[in-house]
C-alpha cells in the first residue's frame, strides 16, 4: 500500500474516531439526562467486562472432544469463585485475590481436577 493511501486512511479514521468520541460530550454538555438513561449507562462497564470474560471462558474449541478439561474447567471454576466472593464482599480487591488464588490452585495442584 502506498504511503499516500495509508496516510489518507489514517487521517480519515482518526477524524472519524475523534468526532465519535467528542460529539456526544459536546452535544450533551449542560443537559440533564433522564434517570432511566443514567441507570442504563451505569451498566455499560459491567456489560463490557462480562462480554470479555464470557468470550474467554466459553470458547467452543475448548469443549471439543479430546481436549484436556483443564483448559476450560480451571478458568470456569475460578470465575465461579470470583462471582461468589464478589456477591459476598462487594470488593474488587477480594475478587482479584480470590480469582488469582483459585486459578493457581486449580491449575497447579496435580490431580485436583481429573
Short mmCIF file of N, CA and C in Angstrom, two decimals:
data_model
loop_
_atom_site.label_atom_id
_atom_site.label_comp_id
_atom_site.label_asym_id
_atom_site.label_seq_id
_atom_site.Cartn_x
_atom_site.Cartn_y
_atom_site.Cartn_z
N UNK A 1 0.86 -1.17 0.00
CA UNK A 1 0.00 0.00 0.00
C UNK A 1 0.90 1.23 0.00
N UNK A 2 0.66 2.13 -0.91
CA UNK A 2 1.47 3.35 -0.95
C UNK A 2 1.24 4.19 0.31
N UNK A 3 2.26 4.93 0.69
CA UNK A 3 2.19 5.74 1.91
C UNK A 3 1.09 6.80 1.83
N UNK A 4 0.85 7.31 0.61
CA UNK A 4 -0.20 8.32 0.44
C UNK A 4 -1.57 7.75 0.80
N UNK A 5 -1.86 6.55 0.32
CA UNK A 5 -3.14 5.90 0.65
C UNK A 5 -3.23 5.62 2.15
N UNK A 6 -2.14 5.16 2.72
CA UNK A 6 -2.13 4.88 4.15
C UNK A 6 -2.41 6.14 4.96
N UNK A 7 -1.79 7.25 4.61
CA UNK A 7 -2.00 8.49 5.35
C UNK A 7 -3.43 9.00 5.20
N UNK A 8 -4.02 8.83 4.02
CA UNK A 8 -5.42 9.23 3.83
C UNK A 8 -6.34 8.41 4.73
N UNK A 9 -6.11 7.11 4.78
CA UNK A 9 -6.93 6.25 5.63
C UNK A 9 -6.70 6.58 7.10
N UNK A 10 -5.46 6.79 7.48
CA UNK A 10 -5.13 7.11 8.88
C UNK A 10 -5.80 8.41 9.32
N UNK A 11 -5.71 9.43 8.51
CA UNK A 11 -6.33 10.72 8.85
C UNK A 11 -7.85 10.58 8.89
N UNK A 12 -8.43 9.88 7.93
CA UNK A 12 -9.88 9.70 7.89
C UNK A 12 -10.40 8.96 9.11
N UNK A 13 -9.75 7.88 9.47
CA UNK A 13 -10.16 7.11 10.64
C UNK A 13 -9.95 7.91 11.92
N UNK A 14 -8.86 8.64 12.00
CA UNK A 14 -8.59 9.46 13.19
C UNK A 14 -9.65 10.54 13.37
N UNK A 15 -10.02 11.22 12.28
CA UNK A 15 -11.06 12.25 12.37
C UNK A 15 -12.39 11.63 12.77
N UNK A 16 -12.74 10.50 12.17
CA UNK A 16 -13.99 9.84 12.49
C UNK A 16 -14.04 9.41 13.96
N UNK A 17 -12.96 8.85 14.47
CA UNK A 17 -12.93 8.45 15.88
C UNK A 17 -13.02 9.65 16.80
N UNK A 18 -12.34 10.72 16.45
CA UNK A 18 -12.40 11.94 17.27
C UNK A 18 -13.83 12.48 17.32
N UNK A 19 -14.49 12.52 16.17
CA UNK A 19 -15.87 13.03 16.12
C UNK A 19 -16.80 12.12 16.93
N UNK A 20 -16.63 10.82 16.80
CA UNK A 20 -17.50 9.89 17.53
C UNK A 20 -17.30 9.98 19.04
N UNK A 21 -16.12 10.31 19.48
CA UNK A 21 -15.86 10.40 20.92
C UNK A 21 -16.17 11.78 21.48
N UNK A 22 -16.01 12.80 20.70
CA UNK A 22 -16.19 14.16 21.20
C UNK A 22 -17.62 14.66 20.99
N UNK A 23 -18.27 14.26 19.90
CA UNK A 23 -19.61 14.77 19.60
C UNK A 23 -20.61 14.53 20.72
N UNK A 24 -20.69 13.32 21.31
CA UNK A 24 -21.66 13.15 22.40
C UNK A 24 -21.38 14.07 23.60
N UNK A 25 -20.13 14.28 23.90
CA UNK A 25 -19.78 15.14 25.04
C UNK A 25 -20.21 16.58 24.75
N UNK A 26 -19.94 17.04 23.55
CA UNK A 26 -20.29 18.41 23.18
C UNK A 26 -21.80 18.58 23.09
N UNK A 27 -22.49 17.63 22.50
CA UNK A 27 -23.93 17.74 22.32
C UNK A 27 -24.71 17.60 23.63
N UNK A 28 -24.18 16.83 24.57
CA UNK A 28 -24.90 16.60 25.83
C UNK A 28 -24.42 17.50 26.97
N UNK A 29 -23.46 18.38 26.70
CA UNK A 29 -22.92 19.24 27.74
C UNK A 29 -24.02 20.15 28.30
N UNK A 30 -24.15 20.14 29.61
CA UNK A 30 -25.11 21.00 30.28
C UNK A 30 -26.52 20.46 30.31
N UNK A 31 -26.77 19.32 29.70
CA UNK A 31 -28.11 18.74 29.69
C UNK A 31 -28.20 17.67 30.78
N UNK A 32 -29.36 17.57 31.39
CA UNK A 32 -29.58 16.55 32.39
C UNK A 32 -30.26 15.36 31.72
N UNK A 33 -29.67 14.21 31.87
CA UNK A 33 -30.23 13.00 31.26
C UNK A 33 -31.34 12.43 32.14
N UNK A 34 -32.32 11.79 31.54
CA UNK A 34 -33.36 11.14 32.33
C UNK A 34 -32.76 10.04 33.23
N UNK A 35 -33.45 9.75 34.32
CA UNK A 35 -32.95 8.76 35.28
C UNK A 35 -32.77 7.38 34.64
N UNK A 36 -33.66 7.00 33.75
CA UNK A 36 -33.55 5.71 33.08
C UNK A 36 -32.29 5.61 32.24
N UNK A 37 -31.93 6.69 31.56
CA UNK A 37 -30.71 6.70 30.74
C UNK A 37 -29.48 6.64 31.63
N UNK A 38 -29.50 7.38 32.72
CA UNK A 38 -28.37 7.35 33.65
C UNK A 38 -28.17 5.95 34.22
N UNK A 39 -29.28 5.32 34.60
CA UNK A 39 -29.20 3.97 35.15
C UNK A 39 -28.68 2.99 34.10
N UNK A 40 -29.15 3.13 32.86
CA UNK A 40 -28.71 2.24 31.78
C UNK A 40 -27.22 2.44 31.48
N UNK A 41 -26.76 3.68 31.49
CA UNK A 41 -25.35 3.94 31.23
C UNK A 41 -24.45 3.37 32.33
N UNK A 42 -24.98 3.21 33.51
CA UNK A 42 -24.21 2.64 34.61
C UNK A 42 -23.89 1.16 34.40
N UNK A 43 -24.65 0.50 33.54
CA UNK A 43 -24.42 -0.93 33.29
C UNK A 43 -23.39 -1.18 32.19
N UNK A 44 -22.96 -0.16 31.49
CA UNK A 44 -22.04 -0.35 30.36
C UNK A 44 -20.71 -0.98 30.80
N UNK A 45 -20.03 -0.48 31.84
CA UNK A 45 -18.76 -1.12 32.21
C UNK A 45 -18.91 -2.59 32.59
N UNK A 46 -19.93 -2.91 33.36
CA UNK A 46 -20.12 -4.30 33.77
C UNK A 46 -20.45 -5.19 32.57
N UNK A 47 -21.26 -4.69 31.65
CA UNK A 47 -21.62 -5.47 30.47
C UNK A 47 -20.41 -5.69 29.56
N UNK A 48 -19.60 -4.67 29.39
CA UNK A 48 -18.41 -4.81 28.55
C UNK A 48 -17.44 -5.82 29.17
N UNK A 49 -17.24 -5.74 30.48
CA UNK A 49 -16.35 -6.68 31.15
C UNK A 49 -16.90 -8.10 31.08
N UNK A 50 -18.21 -8.25 31.28
CA UNK A 50 -18.81 -9.58 31.21
C UNK A 50 -18.66 -10.18 29.81
N UNK A 51 -18.78 -9.35 28.79
CA UNK A 51 -18.61 -9.85 27.43
C UNK A 51 -17.18 -10.32 27.19
N UNK A 52 -16.22 -9.60 27.70
CA UNK A 52 -14.83 -10.02 27.55
C UNK A 52 -14.55 -11.32 28.29
N UNK A 53 -15.06 -11.43 29.50
CA UNK A 53 -14.84 -12.64 30.30
C UNK A 53 -15.54 -13.83 29.65
N UNK A 54 -16.79 -13.65 29.24
CA UNK A 54 -17.53 -14.75 28.63
C UNK A 54 -16.85 -15.22 27.35
N UNK A 55 -16.28 -14.31 26.60
CA UNK A 55 -15.58 -14.66 25.36
C UNK A 55 -14.38 -15.56 25.66
N UNK A 56 -13.70 -15.30 26.76
CA UNK A 56 -12.54 -16.13 27.12
C UNK A 56 -12.95 -17.44 27.79
N UNK A 57 -14.03 -17.44 28.55
CA UNK A 57 -14.43 -18.64 29.28
C UNK A 57 -15.10 -19.68 28.40
N UNK A 58 -15.87 -19.26 27.44
CA UNK A 58 -16.71 -20.19 26.68
C UNK A 58 -16.31 -20.26 25.22
N UNK A 59 -15.07 -20.60 24.95
CA UNK A 59 -14.60 -20.80 23.60
C UNK A 59 -15.02 -22.20 23.14
N UNK A 60 -15.80 -22.31 22.06
CA UNK A 60 -16.29 -23.63 21.64
C UNK A 60 -15.18 -24.63 21.36
N UNK A 61 -14.03 -24.17 20.94
CA UNK A 61 -12.93 -25.09 20.65
C UNK A 61 -12.44 -25.79 21.91
N UNK A 62 -12.62 -25.16 23.07
CA UNK A 62 -12.17 -25.77 24.32
C UNK A 62 -13.05 -26.93 24.75
N UNK A 63 -14.28 -26.98 24.26
CA UNK A 63 -15.21 -28.03 24.66
C UNK A 63 -15.26 -29.18 23.66
N UNK A 64 -14.40 -29.16 22.66
CA UNK A 64 -14.38 -30.21 21.65
C UNK A 64 -13.91 -31.53 22.27
N UNK A 65 -14.26 -32.61 21.62
CA UNK A 65 -13.87 -33.93 22.10
C UNK A 65 -12.35 -34.07 22.06
N UNK A 66 -11.82 -34.64 23.10
CA UNK A 66 -10.38 -34.89 23.15
C UNK A 66 -9.56 -33.75 23.71
N UNK A 67 -10.19 -32.64 24.08
CA UNK A 67 -9.47 -31.51 24.66
C UNK A 67 -9.34 -31.73 26.16
N UNK A 68 -8.18 -31.45 26.71
CA UNK A 68 -7.94 -31.60 28.14
C UNK A 68 -8.92 -30.71 28.92
N UNK A 69 -9.67 -31.28 29.85
CA UNK A 69 -10.65 -30.49 30.60
C UNK A 69 -10.02 -29.34 31.40
N UNK A 70 -8.76 -29.43 31.71
CA UNK A 70 -8.12 -28.35 32.48
C UNK A 70 -8.06 -27.05 31.69
N UNK A 71 -8.13 -27.15 30.37
CA UNK A 71 -8.06 -25.92 29.58
C UNK A 71 -9.29 -25.07 29.75
N UNK A 72 -10.44 -25.69 30.07
CA UNK A 72 -11.66 -24.91 30.25
C UNK A 72 -12.22 -24.98 31.66
N UNK A 73 -11.98 -26.06 32.40
CA UNK A 73 -12.56 -26.20 33.73
C UNK A 73 -11.89 -25.29 34.75
N UNK A 74 -10.60 -25.14 34.66
CA UNK A 74 -9.88 -24.30 35.63
C UNK A 74 -10.36 -22.86 35.64
N UNK A 75 -10.34 -22.19 34.50
CA UNK A 75 -10.84 -20.82 34.48
C UNK A 75 -12.32 -20.70 34.84
N UNK A 76 -13.12 -21.70 34.49
CA UNK A 76 -14.54 -21.65 34.84
C UNK A 76 -14.74 -21.76 36.35
N UNK A 77 -13.99 -22.63 37.00
CA UNK A 77 -14.07 -22.75 38.47
C UNK A 77 -13.61 -21.46 39.12
N UNK A 78 -12.54 -20.87 38.62
CA UNK A 78 -12.06 -19.60 39.18
C UNK A 78 -13.10 -18.50 39.00
N UNK A 79 -13.80 -18.49 37.87
CA UNK A 79 -14.84 -17.48 37.64
C UNK A 79 -15.99 -17.65 38.63
N UNK A 80 -16.36 -18.88 38.92
CA UNK A 80 -17.43 -19.13 39.89
C UNK A 80 -17.00 -18.67 41.28
N UNK A 81 -15.75 -18.94 41.65
CA UNK A 81 -15.24 -18.49 42.94
C UNK A 81 -15.28 -16.97 43.02
N UNK A 82 -14.85 -16.30 41.96
CA UNK A 82 -14.86 -14.84 41.94
C UNK A 82 -16.28 -14.30 42.05
N UNK A 83 -17.23 -14.94 41.38
CA UNK A 83 -18.62 -14.49 41.45
C UNK A 83 -19.16 -14.61 42.88
N UNK A 84 -18.86 -15.71 43.54
CA UNK A 84 -19.32 -15.90 44.92
C UNK A 84 -18.68 -14.86 45.84
N UNK A 85 -17.37 -14.68 45.71
CA UNK A 85 -16.69 -13.69 46.55
C UNK A 85 -17.20 -12.29 46.25
N UNK A 86 -17.46 -11.99 45.00
CA UNK A 86 -17.98 -10.67 44.63
C UNK A 86 -19.35 -10.39 45.23
N UNK A 87 -20.23 -11.39 45.20
CA UNK A 87 -21.56 -11.21 45.79
C UNK A 87 -21.49 -11.06 47.30
N UNK A 88 -20.55 -11.78 47.92
CA UNK A 88 -20.45 -11.74 49.39
C UNK A 88 -19.78 -10.46 49.88
N UNK A 89 -18.67 -10.06 49.24
CA UNK A 89 -17.87 -8.96 49.78
C UNK A 89 -18.09 -7.63 49.09
N UNK A 90 -18.51 -7.65 47.83
CA UNK A 90 -18.65 -6.42 47.03
C UNK A 90 -17.33 -5.66 46.93
N UNK A 91 -16.22 -6.39 46.95
CA UNK A 91 -14.89 -5.78 46.93
C UNK A 91 -14.11 -6.26 45.71
N UNK A 92 -13.66 -5.32 44.91
CA UNK A 92 -12.86 -5.67 43.73
C UNK A 92 -11.53 -6.30 44.14
N UNK A 93 -10.94 -5.81 45.21
CA UNK A 93 -9.65 -6.34 45.66
C UNK A 93 -9.78 -7.82 46.04
N UNK A 94 -10.82 -8.17 46.78
CA UNK A 94 -11.01 -9.56 47.17
C UNK A 94 -11.36 -10.43 45.96
N UNK A 95 -12.03 -9.88 45.00
CA UNK A 95 -12.33 -10.63 43.77
C UNK A 95 -11.05 -10.96 43.03
N UNK A 96 -10.16 -10.00 42.91
CA UNK A 96 -8.89 -10.23 42.22
C UNK A 96 -8.06 -11.27 42.96
N UNK A 97 -7.94 -11.10 44.27
CA UNK A 97 -7.14 -12.04 45.08
C UNK A 97 -7.72 -13.45 45.00
N UNK A 98 -9.03 -13.57 45.16
CA UNK A 98 -9.64 -14.90 45.13
C UNK A 98 -9.56 -15.52 43.73
N UNK A 99 -9.68 -14.72 42.70
CA UNK A 99 -9.58 -15.25 41.35
C UNK A 99 -8.19 -15.77 41.03
N UNK A 100 -7.19 -15.01 41.37
CA UNK A 100 -5.81 -15.44 41.11
C UNK A 100 -5.48 -16.67 41.95
N UNK A 101 -5.87 -16.65 43.21
CA UNK A 101 -5.57 -17.77 44.10
C UNK A 101 -6.30 -19.04 43.65
N UNK A 102 -7.58 -18.93 43.32
CA UNK A 102 -8.32 -20.13 42.92
C UNK A 102 -7.83 -20.68 41.59
N UNK A 103 -7.49 -19.82 40.65
CA UNK A 103 -6.95 -20.31 39.39
C UNK A 103 -5.60 -20.98 39.59
N UNK A 104 -4.77 -20.42 40.46
CA UNK A 104 -3.47 -21.03 40.74
C UNK A 104 -3.65 -22.40 41.38
N UNK A 105 -4.56 -22.51 42.32
CA UNK A 105 -4.79 -23.79 42.99
C UNK A 105 -5.33 -24.81 42.00
N UNK A 106 -6.32 -24.42 41.22
CA UNK A 106 -6.95 -25.37 40.30
C UNK A 106 -5.98 -25.79 39.20
N UNK A 107 -5.19 -24.87 38.69
CA UNK A 107 -4.31 -25.19 37.56
C UNK A 107 -3.01 -25.88 37.99
N UNK A 108 -2.55 -25.62 39.19
CA UNK A 108 -1.22 -26.10 39.55
C UNK A 108 -1.18 -27.16 40.62
N UNK A 109 -2.33 -27.56 41.17
CA UNK A 109 -2.35 -28.67 42.11
C UNK A 109 -2.68 -29.92 41.31
N UNK A 110 -1.73 -30.84 41.21
CA UNK A 110 -1.95 -32.01 40.38
C UNK A 110 -3.07 -32.90 40.94
N UNK A 111 -3.90 -33.37 40.05
CA UNK A 111 -4.95 -34.31 40.43
C UNK A 111 -6.18 -33.67 41.02
N UNK A 112 -6.23 -32.34 41.12
CA UNK A 112 -7.40 -31.70 41.70
C UNK A 112 -8.61 -31.87 40.80
N UNK A 113 -8.41 -31.65 39.51
CA UNK A 113 -9.47 -31.90 38.54
C UNK A 113 -8.95 -32.94 37.58
N UNK A 114 -9.66 -34.02 37.48
CA UNK A 114 -9.31 -35.14 36.59
C UNK A 114 -7.97 -35.59 36.97
#
